[in-house]
Coordinates of C-alpha atoms in Angstrom, one line a residue:
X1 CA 116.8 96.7 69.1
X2 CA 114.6 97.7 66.3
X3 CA 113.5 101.3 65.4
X4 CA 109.6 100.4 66.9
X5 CA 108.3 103.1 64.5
X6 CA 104.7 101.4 64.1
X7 CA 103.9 100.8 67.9
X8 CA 99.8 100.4 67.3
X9 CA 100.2 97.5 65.2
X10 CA 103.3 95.9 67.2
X11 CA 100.9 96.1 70.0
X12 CA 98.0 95.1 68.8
X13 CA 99.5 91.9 67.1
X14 CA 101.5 90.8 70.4
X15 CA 98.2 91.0 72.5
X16 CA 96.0 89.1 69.5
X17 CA 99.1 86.6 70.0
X18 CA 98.2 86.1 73.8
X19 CA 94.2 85.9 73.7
X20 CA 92.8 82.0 72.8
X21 CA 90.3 81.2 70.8
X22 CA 88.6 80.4 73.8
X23 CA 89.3 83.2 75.8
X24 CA 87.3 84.9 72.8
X25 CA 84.6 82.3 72.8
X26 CA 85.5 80.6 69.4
X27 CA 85.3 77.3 68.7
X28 CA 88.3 75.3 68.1
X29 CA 88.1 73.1 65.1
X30 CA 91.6 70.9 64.0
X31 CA 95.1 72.1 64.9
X32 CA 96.0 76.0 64.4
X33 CA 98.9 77.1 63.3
X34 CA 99.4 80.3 64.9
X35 CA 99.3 81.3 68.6
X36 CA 96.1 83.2 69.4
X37 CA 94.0 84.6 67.8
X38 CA 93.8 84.6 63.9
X39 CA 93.6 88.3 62.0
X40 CA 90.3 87.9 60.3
X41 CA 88.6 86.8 64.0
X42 CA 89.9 89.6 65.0
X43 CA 88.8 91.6 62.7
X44 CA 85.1 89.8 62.4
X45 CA 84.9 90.3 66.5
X46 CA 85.7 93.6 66.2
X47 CA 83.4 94.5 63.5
X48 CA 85.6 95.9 60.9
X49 CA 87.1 94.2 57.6
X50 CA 90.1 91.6 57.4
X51 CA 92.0 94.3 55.3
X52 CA 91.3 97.0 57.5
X53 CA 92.8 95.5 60.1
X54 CA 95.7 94.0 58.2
X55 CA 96.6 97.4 57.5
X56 CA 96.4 98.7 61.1
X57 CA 99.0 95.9 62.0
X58 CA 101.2 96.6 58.9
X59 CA 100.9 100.3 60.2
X60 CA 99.3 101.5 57.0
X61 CA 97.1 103.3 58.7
X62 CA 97.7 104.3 61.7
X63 CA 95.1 106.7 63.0
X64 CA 91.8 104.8 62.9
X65 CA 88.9 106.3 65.4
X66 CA 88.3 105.7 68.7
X67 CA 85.4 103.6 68.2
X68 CA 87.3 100.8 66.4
X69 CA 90.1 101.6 69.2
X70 CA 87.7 100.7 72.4
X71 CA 86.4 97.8 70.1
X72 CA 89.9 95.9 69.4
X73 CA 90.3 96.7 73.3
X74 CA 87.5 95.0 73.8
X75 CA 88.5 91.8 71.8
X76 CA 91.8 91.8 73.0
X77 CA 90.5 91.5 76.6
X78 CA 92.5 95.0 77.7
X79 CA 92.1 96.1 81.1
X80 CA 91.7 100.1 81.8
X81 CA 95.3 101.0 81.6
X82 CA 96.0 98.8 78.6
X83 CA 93.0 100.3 76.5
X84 CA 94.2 104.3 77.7
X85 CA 98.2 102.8 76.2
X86 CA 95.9 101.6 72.9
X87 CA 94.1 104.9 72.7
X88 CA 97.0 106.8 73.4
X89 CA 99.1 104.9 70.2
X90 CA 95.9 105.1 67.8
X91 CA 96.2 109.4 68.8
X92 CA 99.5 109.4 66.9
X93 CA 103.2 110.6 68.1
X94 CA 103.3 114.2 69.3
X95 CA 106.2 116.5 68.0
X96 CA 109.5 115.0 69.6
X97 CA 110.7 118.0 72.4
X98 CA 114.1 118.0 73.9
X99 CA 114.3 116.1 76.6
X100 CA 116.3 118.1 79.9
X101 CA 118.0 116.0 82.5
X102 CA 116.2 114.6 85.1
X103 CA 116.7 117.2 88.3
X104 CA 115.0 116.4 91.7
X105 CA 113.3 119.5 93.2
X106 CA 115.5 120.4 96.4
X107 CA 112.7 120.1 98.6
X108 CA 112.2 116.1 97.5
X109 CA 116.0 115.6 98.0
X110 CA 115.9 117.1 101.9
X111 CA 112.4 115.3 102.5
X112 CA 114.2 111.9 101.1
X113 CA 117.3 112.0 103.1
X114 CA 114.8 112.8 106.2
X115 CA 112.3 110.0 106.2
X116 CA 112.7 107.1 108.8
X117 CA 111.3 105.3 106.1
X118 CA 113.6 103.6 102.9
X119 CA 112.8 105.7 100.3
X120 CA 114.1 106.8 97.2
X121 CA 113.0 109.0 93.6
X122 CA 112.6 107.7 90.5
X123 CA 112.6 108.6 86.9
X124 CA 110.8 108.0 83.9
X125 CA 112.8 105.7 82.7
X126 CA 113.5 104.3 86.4
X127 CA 117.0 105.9 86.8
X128 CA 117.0 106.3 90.6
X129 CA 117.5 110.0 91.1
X130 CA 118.2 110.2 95.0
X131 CA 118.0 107.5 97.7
X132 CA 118.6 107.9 101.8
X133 CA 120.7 105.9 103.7
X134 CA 117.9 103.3 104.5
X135 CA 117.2 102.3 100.6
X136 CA 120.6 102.0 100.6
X137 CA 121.1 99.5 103.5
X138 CA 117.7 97.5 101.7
X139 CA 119.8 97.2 98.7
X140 CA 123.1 98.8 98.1
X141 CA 121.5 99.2 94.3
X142 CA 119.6 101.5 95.6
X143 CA 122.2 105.0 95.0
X144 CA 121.7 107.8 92.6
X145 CA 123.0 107.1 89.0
X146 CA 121.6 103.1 89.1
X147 CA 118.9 101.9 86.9
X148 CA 116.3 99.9 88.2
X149 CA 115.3 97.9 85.5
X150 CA 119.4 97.1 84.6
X151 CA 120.1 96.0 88.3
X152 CA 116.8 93.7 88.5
X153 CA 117.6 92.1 85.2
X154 CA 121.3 91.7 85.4
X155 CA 122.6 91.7 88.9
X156 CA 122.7 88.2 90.9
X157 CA 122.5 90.2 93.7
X158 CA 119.4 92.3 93.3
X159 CA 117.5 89.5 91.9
X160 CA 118.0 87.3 95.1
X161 CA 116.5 90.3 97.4
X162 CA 113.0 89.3 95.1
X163 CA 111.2 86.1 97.0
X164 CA 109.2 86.4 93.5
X165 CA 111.5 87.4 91.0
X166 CA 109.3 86.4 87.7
X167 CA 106.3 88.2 88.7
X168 CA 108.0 91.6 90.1
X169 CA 110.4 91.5 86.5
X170 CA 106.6 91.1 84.6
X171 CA 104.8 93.9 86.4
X172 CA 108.6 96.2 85.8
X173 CA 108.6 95.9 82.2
X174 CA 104.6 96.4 82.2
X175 CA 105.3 99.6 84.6
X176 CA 108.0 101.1 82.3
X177 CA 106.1 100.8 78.8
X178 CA 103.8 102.6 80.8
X179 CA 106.0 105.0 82.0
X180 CA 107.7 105.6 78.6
X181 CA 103.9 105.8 76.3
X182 CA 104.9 106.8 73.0
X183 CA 108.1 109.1 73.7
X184 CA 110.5 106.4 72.4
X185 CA 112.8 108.6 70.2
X186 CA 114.9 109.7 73.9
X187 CA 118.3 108.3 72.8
X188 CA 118.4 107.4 77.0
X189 CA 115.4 105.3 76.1
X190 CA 116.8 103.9 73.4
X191 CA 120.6 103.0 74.6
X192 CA 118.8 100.9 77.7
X193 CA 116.3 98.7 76.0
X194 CA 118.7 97.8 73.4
X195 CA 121.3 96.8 76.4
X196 CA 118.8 94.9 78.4
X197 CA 117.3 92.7 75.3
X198 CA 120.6 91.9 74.1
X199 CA 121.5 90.9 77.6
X200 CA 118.7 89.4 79.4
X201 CA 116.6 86.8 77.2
X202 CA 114.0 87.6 80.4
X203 CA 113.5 91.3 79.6
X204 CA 113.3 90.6 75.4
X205 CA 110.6 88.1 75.9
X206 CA 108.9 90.2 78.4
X207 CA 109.1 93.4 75.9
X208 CA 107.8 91.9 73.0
X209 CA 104.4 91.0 74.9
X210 CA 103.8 94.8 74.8
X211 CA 102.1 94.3 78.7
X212 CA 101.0 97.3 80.1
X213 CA 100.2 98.8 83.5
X214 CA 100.3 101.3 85.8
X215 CA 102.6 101.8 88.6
X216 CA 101.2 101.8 91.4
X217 CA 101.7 100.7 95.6
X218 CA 101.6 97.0 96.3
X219 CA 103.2 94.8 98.9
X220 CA 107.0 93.4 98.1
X221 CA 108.7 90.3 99.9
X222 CA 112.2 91.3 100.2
X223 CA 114.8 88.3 100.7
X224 CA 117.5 90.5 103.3
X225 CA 120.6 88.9 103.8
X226 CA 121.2 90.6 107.1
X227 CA 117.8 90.7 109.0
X228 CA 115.7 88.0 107.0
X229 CA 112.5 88.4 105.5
X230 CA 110.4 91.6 104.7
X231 CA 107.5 92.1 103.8
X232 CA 107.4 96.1 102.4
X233 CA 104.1 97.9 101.3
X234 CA 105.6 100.1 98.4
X235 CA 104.0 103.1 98.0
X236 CA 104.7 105.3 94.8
X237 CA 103.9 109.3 94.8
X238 CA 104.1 111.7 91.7
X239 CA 105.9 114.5 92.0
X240 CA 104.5 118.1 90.9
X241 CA 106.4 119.7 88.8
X242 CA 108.0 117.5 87.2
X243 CA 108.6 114.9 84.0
X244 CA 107.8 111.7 85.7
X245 CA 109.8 111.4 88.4
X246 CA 107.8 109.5 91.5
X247 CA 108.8 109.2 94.8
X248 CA 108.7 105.6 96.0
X249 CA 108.6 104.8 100.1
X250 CA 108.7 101.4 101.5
X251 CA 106.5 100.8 105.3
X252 CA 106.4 97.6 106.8
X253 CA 102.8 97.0 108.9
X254 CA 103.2 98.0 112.2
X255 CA 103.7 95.4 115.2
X256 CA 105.0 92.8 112.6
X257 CA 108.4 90.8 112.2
X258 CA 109.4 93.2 108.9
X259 CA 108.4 96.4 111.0
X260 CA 111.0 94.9 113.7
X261 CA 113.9 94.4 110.9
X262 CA 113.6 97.2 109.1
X263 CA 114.0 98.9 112.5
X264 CA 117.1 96.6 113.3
X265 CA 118.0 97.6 109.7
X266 CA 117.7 101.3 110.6
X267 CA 119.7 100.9 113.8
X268 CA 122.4 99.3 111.5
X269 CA 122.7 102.5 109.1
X270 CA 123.0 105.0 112.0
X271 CA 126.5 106.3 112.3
X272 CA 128.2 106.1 115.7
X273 CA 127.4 109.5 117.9
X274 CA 130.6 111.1 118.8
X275 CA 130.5 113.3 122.2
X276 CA 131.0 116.7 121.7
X277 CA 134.4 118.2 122.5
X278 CA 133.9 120.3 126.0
X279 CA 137.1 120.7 126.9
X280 CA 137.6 124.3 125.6
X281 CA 134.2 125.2 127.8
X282 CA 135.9 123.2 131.2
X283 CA 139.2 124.5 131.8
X284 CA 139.0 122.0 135.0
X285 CA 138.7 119.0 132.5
X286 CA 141.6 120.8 130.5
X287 CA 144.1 120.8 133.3
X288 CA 143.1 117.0 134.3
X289 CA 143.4 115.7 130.3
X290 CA 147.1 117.4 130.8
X291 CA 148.0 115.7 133.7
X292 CA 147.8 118.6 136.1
X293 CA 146.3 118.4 139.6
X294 CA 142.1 118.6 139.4
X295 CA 141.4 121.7 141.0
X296 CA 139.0 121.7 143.2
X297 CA 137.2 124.1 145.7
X298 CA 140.1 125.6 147.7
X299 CA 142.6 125.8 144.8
X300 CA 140.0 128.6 143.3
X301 CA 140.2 130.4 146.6
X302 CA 141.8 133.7 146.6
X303 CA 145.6 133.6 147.6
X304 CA 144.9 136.1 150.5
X305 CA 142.7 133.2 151.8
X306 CA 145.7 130.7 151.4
X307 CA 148.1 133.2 152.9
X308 CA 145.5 133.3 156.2
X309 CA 145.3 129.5 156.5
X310 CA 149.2 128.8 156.1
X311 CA 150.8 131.6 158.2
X312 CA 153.0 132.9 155.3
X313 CA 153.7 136.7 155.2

């Protein structure tokens, strides 16, 4: 991967790439030789000079205001969280600060592990932090140490939980630039978008459209080998405190067919319940396990008792 060291004008010129001439209302006149939109109607629907913007996109100058900001937002058809990513580039790249591993407050990992829900923590860079048992039963690439974005992208497996593989990969990638903003010196940011555009042509192609979008709940269909079908409303909480990390909890609608298999799912997971050893509490069970004669009522009687009923001196 490239150093990305002018992201405003790499992003501005991938989203110019994706709007039409119509989309913009301009009239199309013989064939056009580049995808989009052209610089200079960029620049004219925008209001500001051809070489003005030519320079923003060479990253010559890299700090214009906030007025020409919400204006190439505008042309470039961004929604809300797009335009805040734009704004956000066109503010500059605070100092670099040293980036401390990812630690999940203690609290988070105890309320994970007791949910009857699948649920797991994220990071910012969507290393999964802490999982329960249930994630793990959805998908067993659901443990601490994976990488979300590396198991969607290259494991046959994970992609074949996703009913709709291309559009949950598009809204990832979307989420993650997101996620990341400008903080791309983190070498752990780094090292995994090199691997995955080397390794997926899906996840390059998706990268350089520079999409944008926050993460948020929505409703996943989930391909199960074991119990079928689910359909999972994905919820996704920050957590106080910390650098990004989210908590994300899957919840099927009650009374439906998924709320029944993730419950069969559940019932799968639960290890087997072994009785509790009583037999230092019973020392009558103790002497039957051993083979010795159960004792019952009389054979507690006092001996004087015995002696009376048998006769014996």
């Amino acid at each position: 991967m490239r150093d990305e060291t002018n992201l405003l004008g790499d992003y501005v010129r991938a989203r110019r790439e994706l709007v039409t001439p119509e989309q913009a209302g301009i009239p199309v006149v013989g064939k056009r030789r580049v995808p989009g939109l052209r610089r200079e109607e960029v620049a004219m629907l925008a209001g500001i000079s051809a070489d003005y913007y030519l320079r923003l996109e060479q990253g010559r100058d890299r700090n214009p205001s906030v007025q020409i900001l919400e204006s190439l937002a505008r042309v470039l058809q961004l929604d809300d969280d797009a335009t805040a990513y734009l704004l956000r580039l066109g503010a500059g790249k605070p100092r670099r600060r040293r980036r401390r591993k990812e630690t999940v407050p203690a609290g988070i990992v105890k309320l994970v592990a007791a949910l009857p829900l699948p649920a797991l923590v994220e990071g910012r860079y969507f290393d999964v932090l802490a999982a329960n048992a249930l994630a793990t039963a959805l998908s067993p690439r659901l443990v601490a140490g994976a990488n979300r974005l590396r198991d969607v992208f290259l494991d046959p497996a994970e992609r074949a939980l996703y009913a709709d593989w291309e559009n949950a990969t598009m809204g990832m990638v979307a989420g993650f630039r997101e996620s990341v903003g400008t903080d791309i010196d983190d070498p752990r940011f780094i090292e995994l978008v090199g691997e995955l555009c080397l390794a997926s042509p899906r996840f390059s192609r998706l990268w350089a459209r520079h999409d944008v979008a926050a993460c948020e709940g929505a409703s996943k269909h989930i391909d199960h080998p074991q119990v079928g079908g689910l359909w999972l409303n994905r919820e996704r909480l920050g957590i106080g405190g910390t650098a990004g990390q989210t908590l994300v909890v899957y919840h099927p609608d009650p009374g439906t067919d998924s709320a029944d298999g993730l419950a069969l799912l559940a019932s799968a997971t639960q290890a087997p319940i072994t009785p509790r050893d009583t037999t230092a509490d019973d020392p009558t069970r103790a002497d039957a396990e051993r083979g010795a004669p159960a004792a019952g009522p009389d054979a507690r009687r006092p001996a004087a008792d015995d002696h009376r009923r048998t006769g014996s001196a």
